[in-house]
């Protein structure tokens, strides 16, 4: 069900909110022992919220579009009443002391929080295999990963265990799992959604956004959570009116196809599906233009220097004193070491070490500073491209959902999953992924995601272009 369908059914009294929420809870009970999308489900709280919605409707009060809509929240977004583990042992028993700004906004709109969803530890990964609490499975083939790091939210939406979900995207963590689970994912312009209450991974790249069953639903949620926030100095307002264009203009948009995204390493079947999807836009009046983003090759390298640098700084706060796990030791230094050694998984430790190295004196200039310079070049290259075209289209991922264990032994092969998504974070751009095709593998259909990228603050335009796609 979509948000507008739910709204219609609730206001038309075709179904009570309690019945509807019960239906989703039943679905979770039935499916989630296998899929493991949720780390925590709040049955009682959800039913209580539903009861309040029913009472409102009974009294004839007007309800907002999101009122009564069951939402799943990635477990790195603080939501009062729930734990917030970030998928890590170090925060296993950490209770959210307050609501993140996006949660506060959704709560105000009457959304119902079903539970908290699984993720790679501190959002570091592309498969949820790095979660300290066990992986999530892909609802379309349980032998395969759901993507990551927002794999729990993507699987929950894909399996019908909620209507929409929230995720965070630092290098692709909304879009890649959305593509793997056959749902819509949207990463807004950097700052469009406040990061207040999001457990920080890499602050100059992190962005919260929706995962949903339709582009319309993603837009409704984005509308509700976006906006400038006094608690996040990098947050900004996006004017929906000035950016969105009418449908006739949208039909005649110019789409840039960067040739660097269709070369080596891409699954030929994905390439075919994406070309087919772009052709559909062309048939509807869009103009297609080949473009070049020559620094694409450096995106991953730049990301894997800047991101760990910020990770090493952000994760210094988990010291056994202030948050979560604390291991007793003879002195303070040993407390830090023991807590961090026991609390953090291998991938998190790897990135803290890498980041500490790239920020250390003598290496800072050679790595971090240089990466920042290339980051600027990447950003400029996009800006130049957008002076001639409206949006860029690429595949969201180079491969179909892969099998468990396939990439865990070689971190670099896992990092390559983000090759098409990280550039967007480095440049702070908005980008959506929509399921554009299904490919059969071992008798089961797996989804392909079409990636639509726009210039900064063109969030509504990106969503409009995404909405035009009819499968
Ligand atoms: N998969 C990427 C990484 O491991 C992206 C993570 C994210 O976007 N949170 O860093």
JSON list of N, CA and C in Angstrom, two decimals, residues 354-384:
[
{"chain": "A", "resi": 354, "resn": "UNK", "atom": "N", "xyz": [42.57, 3.47, 9.36]},
{"chain": "A", "resi": 354, "resn": "UNK", "atom": "CA", "xyz": [42.87, 4.16, 8.09]},
{"chain": "A", "resi": 354, "resn": "UNK", "atom": "C", "xyz": [42.76, 5.67, 8.25]},
{"chain": "A", "resi": 355, "resn": "UNK", "atom": "N", "xyz": [41.69, 6.10, 8.89]},
{"chain": "A", "resi": 355, "resn": "UNK", "atom": "CA", "xyz": [41.43, 7.53, 9.05]},
{"chain": "A", "resi": 355, "resn": "UNK", "atom": "C", "xyz": [42.43, 8.19, 9.97]},
{"chain": "A", "resi": 356, "resn": "UNK", "atom": "N", "xyz": [42.82, 7.49, 11.00]},
{"chain": "A", "resi": 356, "resn": "UNK", "atom": "CA", "xyz": [43.81, 8.05, 11.91]},
{"chain": "A", "resi": 356, "resn": "UNK", "atom": "C", "xyz": [45.13, 8.23, 11.16]},
{"chain": "A", "resi": 357, "resn": "UNK", "atom": "N", "xyz": [45.43, 7.27, 10.32]},
{"chain": "A", "resi": 357, "resn": "UNK", "atom": "CA", "xyz": [46.64, 7.33, 9.51]},
{"chain": "A", "resi": 357, "resn": "UNK", "atom": "C", "xyz": [46.60, 8.52, 8.54]},
{"chain": "A", "resi": 358, "resn": "UNK", "atom": "N", "xyz": [45.49, 8.65, 7.80]},
{"chain": "A", "resi": 358, "resn": "UNK", "atom": "CA", "xyz": [45.45, 9.71, 6.77]},
{"chain": "A", "resi": 358, "resn": "UNK", "atom": "C", "xyz": [45.39, 11.10, 7.39]},
{"chain": "A", "resi": 359, "resn": "UNK", "atom": "N", "xyz": [45.03, 11.20, 8.66]},
{"chain": "A", "resi": 359, "resn": "UNK", "atom": "CA", "xyz": [44.99, 12.53, 9.30]},
{"chain": "A", "resi": 359, "resn": "UNK", "atom": "C", "xyz": [46.27, 12.82, 10.08]},
{"chain": "A", "resi": 360, "resn": "UNK", "atom": "N", "xyz": [47.15, 11.83, 10.19]},
{"chain": "A", "resi": 360, "resn": "UNK", "atom": "CA", "xyz": [48.31, 12.06, 11.06]},
{"chain": "A", "resi": 360, "resn": "UNK", "atom": "C", "xyz": [49.34, 12.94, 10.36]},
{"chain": "A", "resi": 361, "resn": "UNK", "atom": "N", "xyz": [50.12, 13.61, 11.17]},
{"chain": "A", "resi": 361, "resn": "UNK", "atom": "CA", "xyz": [51.06, 14.58, 10.61]},
{"chain": "A", "resi": 361, "resn": "UNK", "atom": "C", "xyz": [52.04, 13.86, 9.71]},
{"chain": "A", "resi": 362, "resn": "UNK", "atom": "N", "xyz": [52.33, 14.45, 8.59]},
{"chain": "A", "resi": 362, "resn": "UNK", "atom": "CA", "xyz": [53.21, 13.80, 7.61]},
{"chain": "A", "resi": 362, "resn": "UNK", "atom": "C", "xyz": [52.41, 13.11, 6.52]},
{"chain": "A", "resi": 363, "resn": "UNK", "atom": "N", "xyz": [51.21, 12.62, 6.87]},
{"chain": "A", "resi": 363, "resn": "UNK", "atom": "CA", "xyz": [50.38, 11.96, 5.86]},
{"chain": "A", "resi": 363, "resn": "UNK", "atom": "C", "xyz": [49.18, 12.81, 5.46]},
{"chain": "A", "resi": 364, "resn": "UNK", "atom": "N", "xyz": [48.85, 13.75, 6.34]},
{"chain": "A", "resi": 364, "resn": "UNK", "atom": "CA", "xyz": [47.70, 14.63, 6.10]},
{"chain": "A", "resi": 364, "resn": "UNK", "atom": "C", "xyz": [47.79, 15.29, 4.72]},
{"chain": "A", "resi": 365, "resn": "UNK", "atom": "N", "xyz": [48.93, 15.88, 4.41]},
{"chain": "A", "resi": 365, "resn": "UNK", "atom": "CA", "xyz": [49.09, 16.56, 3.12]},
{"chain": "A", "resi": 365, "resn": "UNK", "atom": "C", "xyz": [49.03, 15.59, 1.95]},
{"chain": "A", "resi": 366, "resn": "UNK", "atom": "N", "xyz": [49.66, 14.44, 2.15]},
{"chain": "A", "resi": 366, "resn": "UNK", "atom": "CA", "xyz": [49.76, 13.48, 1.05]},
{"chain": "A", "resi": 366, "resn": "UNK", "atom": "C", "xyz": [48.41, 12.83, 0.75]},
{"chain": "A", "resi": 367, "resn": "UNK", "atom": "N", "xyz": [47.61, 12.60, 1.78]},
{"chain": "A", "resi": 367, "resn": "UNK", "atom": "CA", "xyz": [46.34, 11.88, 1.55]},
{"chain": "A", "resi": 367, "resn": "UNK", "atom": "C", "xyz": [45.11, 12.77, 1.72]},
{"chain": "A", "resi": 368, "resn": "UNK", "atom": "N", "xyz": [44.90, 13.23, 2.95]},
{"chain": "A", "resi": 368, "resn": "UNK", "atom": "CA", "xyz": [43.64, 13.93, 3.24]},
{"chain": "A", "resi": 368, "resn": "UNK", "atom": "C", "xyz": [43.50, 15.19, 2.39]},
{"chain": "A", "resi": 369, "resn": "UNK", "atom": "N", "xyz": [44.53, 16.02, 2.41]},
{"chain": "A", "resi": 369, "resn": "UNK", "atom": "CA", "xyz": [44.46, 17.29, 1.69]},
{"chain": "A", "resi": 369, "resn": "UNK", "atom": "C", "xyz": [44.30, 17.06, 0.19]},
{"chain": "A", "resi": 370, "resn": "UNK", "atom": "N", "xyz": [45.05, 16.10, -0.31]},
{"chain": "A", "resi": 370, "resn": "UNK", "atom": "CA", "xyz": [44.96, 15.81, -1.74]},
{"chain": "A", "resi": 370, "resn": "UNK", "atom": "C", "xyz": [43.56, 15.31, -2.10]},
{"chain": "A", "resi": 371, "resn": "UNK", "atom": "N", "xyz": [43.03, 14.46, -1.25]},
{"chain": "A", "resi": 371, "resn": "UNK", "atom": "CA", "xyz": [41.67, 13.94, -1.51]},
{"chain": "A", "resi": 371, "resn": "UNK", "atom": "C", "xyz": [40.65, 15.07, -1.51]},
{"chain": "A", "resi": 372, "resn": "UNK", "atom": "N", "xyz": [40.83, 16.03, -0.61]},
{"chain": "A", "resi": 372, "resn": "UNK", "atom": "CA", "xyz": [39.90, 17.18, -0.58]},
{"chain": "A", "resi": 372, "resn": "UNK", "atom": "C", "xyz": [39.98, 17.96, -1.89]},
{"chain": "A", "resi": 373, "resn": "UNK", "atom": "N", "xyz": [41.19, 18.08, -2.43]},
{"chain": "A", "resi": 373, "resn": "UNK", "atom": "CA", "xyz": [41.35, 18.82, -3.70]},
{"chain": "A", "resi": 373, "resn": "UNK", "atom": "C", "xyz": [40.65, 18.09, -4.84]},
{"chain": "A", "resi": 374, "resn": "UNK", "atom": "N", "xyz": [40.83, 16.78, -4.87]},
{"chain": "A", "resi": 374, "resn": "UNK", "atom": "CA", "xyz": [40.18, 16.01, -5.94]},
{"chain": "A", "resi": 374, "resn": "UNK", "atom": "C", "xyz": [38.66, 16.04, -5.75]},
{"chain": "A", "resi": 375, "resn": "UNK", "atom": "N", "xyz": [38.24, 16.07, -4.48]},
{"chain": "A", "resi": 375, "resn": "UNK", "atom": "CA", "xyz": [36.80, 16.19, -4.22]},
{"chain": "A", "resi": 375, "resn": "UNK", "atom": "C", "xyz": [36.25, 17.46, -4.88]},
{"chain": "A", "resi": 376, "resn": "UNK", "atom": "N", "xyz": [36.97, 18.55, -4.78]},
{"chain": "A", "resi": 376, "resn": "UNK", "atom": "CA", "xyz": [36.54, 19.80, -5.41]},
{"chain": "A", "resi": 376, "resn": "UNK", "atom": "C", "xyz": [36.48, 19.65, -6.93]},
{"chain": "A", "resi": 377, "resn": "UNK", "atom": "N", "xyz": [37.46, 18.95, -7.49]},
{"chain": "A", "resi": 377, "resn": "UNK", "atom": "CA", "xyz": [37.44, 18.74, -8.95]},
{"chain": "A", "resi": 377, "resn": "UNK", "atom": "C", "xyz": [36.21, 17.93, -9.36]},
{"chain": "A", "resi": 378, "resn": "UNK", "atom": "N", "xyz": [35.89, 16.92, -8.57]},
{"chain": "A", "resi": 378, "resn": "UNK", "atom": "CA", "xyz": [34.72, 16.09, -8.88]},
{"chain": "A", "resi": 378, "resn": "UNK", "atom": "C", "xyz": [33.45, 16.95, -8.84]},
{"chain": "A", "resi": 379, "resn": "UNK", "atom": "N", "xyz": [33.37, 17.78, -7.81]},
{"chain": "A", "resi": 379, "resn": "UNK", "atom": "CA", "xyz": [32.21, 18.65, -7.66]},
{"chain": "A", "resi": 379, "resn": "UNK", "atom": "C", "xyz": [32.09, 19.59, -8.87]},
{"chain": "A", "resi": 380, "resn": "UNK", "atom": "N", "xyz": [33.21, 20.18, -9.26]},
{"chain": "A", "resi": 380, "resn": "UNK", "atom": "CA", "xyz": [33.19, 21.12, -10.41]},
{"chain": "A", "resi": 380, "resn": "UNK", "atom": "C", "xyz": [32.79, 20.43, -11.69]},
{"chain": "A", "resi": 381, "resn": "UNK", "atom": "N", "xyz": [33.24, 19.18, -11.82]},
{"chain": "A", "resi": 381, "resn": "UNK", "atom": "CA", "xyz": [32.93, 18.43, -13.04]},
{"chain": "A", "resi": 381, "resn": "UNK", "atom": "C", "xyz": [31.41, 18.23, -13.17]},
{"chain": "A", "resi": 382, "resn": "UNK", "atom": "N", "xyz": [30.78, 17.92, -12.04]},
{"chain": "A", "resi": 382, "resn": "UNK", "atom": "CA", "xyz": [29.31, 17.79, -12.06]},
{"chain": "A", "resi": 382, "resn": "UNK", "atom": "C", "xyz": [28.68, 19.13, -12.42]},
{"chain": "A", "resi": 383, "resn": "UNK", "atom": "N", "xyz": [29.17, 20.20, -11.79]},
{"chain": "A", "resi": 383, "resn": "UNK", "atom": "CA", "xyz": [28.59, 21.54, -12.04]},
{"chain": "A", "resi": 383, "resn": "UNK", "atom": "C", "xyz": [28.67, 21.88, -13.52]},
{"chain": "A", "resi": 384, "resn": "UNK", "atom": "N", "xyz": [29.81, 21.56, -14.10]},
{"chain": "A", "resi": 384, "resn": "UNK", "atom": "CA", "xyz": [30.00, 21.85, -15.52]},
{"chain": "A", "resi": 384, "resn": "UNK", "atom": "C", "xyz": [29.00, 21.04, -16.35]}
]
